[in-house]
Amino acid sequence: MSVETYQGVVKNGQIKLSISVKLPEKAKVYVVVLDEKPKFDLAKMAAEMPKDYQPCEYGFGKSVGRETYV
């Protein structure tokens, strides 16, 4: 079984592919819908931070390879 992928968008309830493709009648197809909503709301996260929050630097120990610190 071979697999091919095509990109498209939904317009008026129908999938419109970005290229012209002829699919055989009764072909088995799978539709994957990407969630385009952000997983995190930065403004909401910032609003939930404590008012007295002070950022600070954290160290991760000595270099173990060719890392350099600026």
GROMACS .gro file of C-alpha atoms in nm:
model
   70
    1MET     CA    1   0.000   0.000   0.000
    2SER     CA    2   0.139   0.340  -0.092
    3VAL     CA    3   0.054   0.667   0.081
    4GLU     CA    4   0.041   1.010  -0.079
    5THR     CA    5  -0.027   1.339   0.095
    6TYR     CA    6  -0.200   1.648  -0.040
    7GLN     CA    7  -0.263   1.983   0.123
    8GLY     CA    8  -0.602   2.146   0.103
    9VAL     CA    9  -0.851   2.370   0.282
   10VAL     CA   10  -1.220   2.342   0.363
   11LYS     CA   11  -1.443   2.585   0.171
   12ASN     CA   12  -1.822   2.573   0.207
   13GLY     CA   13  -1.796   2.233   0.375
   14GLN     CA   14  -1.592   2.076   0.094
   15ILE     CA   15  -1.223   1.992   0.089
   16LYS     CA   16  -1.042   2.184  -0.183
   17LEU     CA   17  -0.699   2.042  -0.264
   18SER     CA   18  -0.418   2.278  -0.363
   19ILE     CA   19  -0.350   2.068  -0.675
   20SER     CA   20  -0.577   1.887  -0.916
   21VAL     CA   21  -0.596   1.520  -0.818
   22LYS     CA   22  -0.818   1.250  -0.964
   23LEU     CA   23  -0.900   0.991  -0.701
   24PRO     CA   24  -1.051   0.658  -0.797
   25GLU     CA   25  -1.414   0.600  -0.699
   26LYS     CA   26  -1.446   0.451  -0.348
   27ALA     CA   27  -1.081   0.525  -0.271
   28LYS     CA   28  -1.001   0.505   0.100
   29VAL     CA   29  -0.884   0.845   0.227
   30TYR     CA   30  -0.788   0.979   0.570
   31VAL     CA   31  -0.837   1.338   0.676
   32VAL     CA   32  -0.604   1.492   0.935
   33VAL     CA   33  -0.716   1.825   1.081
   34LEU     CA   34  -0.443   2.041   1.230
   35ASP     CA   35  -0.530   2.240   1.540
   36GLU     CA   36  -0.417   2.592   1.457
   37LYS     CA   37  -0.510   2.738   1.794
   38PRO     CA   38  -0.212   2.822   2.011
   39LYS     CA   39  -0.160   2.577   2.294
   40PHE     CA   40  -0.068   2.855   2.532
   41ASP     CA   41  -0.208   3.205   2.575
   42LEU     CA   42   0.096   3.416   2.664
   43ALA     CA   43  -0.114   3.711   2.783
   44LYS     CA   44  -0.315   3.485   3.015
   45MET     CA   45  -0.001   3.320   3.149
   46ALA     CA   46   0.160   3.659   3.216
   47ALA     CA   47  -0.155   3.781   3.392
   48GLU     CA   48  -0.145   3.476   3.623
   49MET     CA   49   0.214   3.545   3.734
   50PRO     CA   50   0.256   3.664   4.093
   51LYS     CA   51   0.280   4.043   4.120
   52ASP     CA   52   0.609   4.015   4.312
   53TYR     CA   53   0.775   3.786   4.052
   54GLN     CA   54   1.139   3.875   3.986
   55PRO     CA   55   1.320   3.700   3.700
   56CYS     CA   56   1.665   3.562   3.774
   57GLU     CA   57   1.938   3.369   3.596
   58TYR     CA   58   1.991   3.000   3.656
   59GLY     CA   59   2.317   2.814   3.607
   60PHE     CA   60   2.342   2.458   3.483
   61GLY     CA   61   2.691   2.382   3.612
   62LYS     CA   62   3.026   2.368   3.439
   63SER     CA   63   3.066   2.308   3.067
   64VAL     CA   64   3.093   1.943   2.975
   65GLY     CA   65   3.179   1.991   2.609
   66ARG     CA   66   3.254   2.285   2.384
   67GLU     CA   67   2.975   2.508   2.519
   68THR     CA   68   3.054   2.872   2.564
   69TYR     CA   69   2.883   3.124   2.784
   70VAL     CA   70   2.831   3.478   2.667
   0.00000   0.00000   0.00000
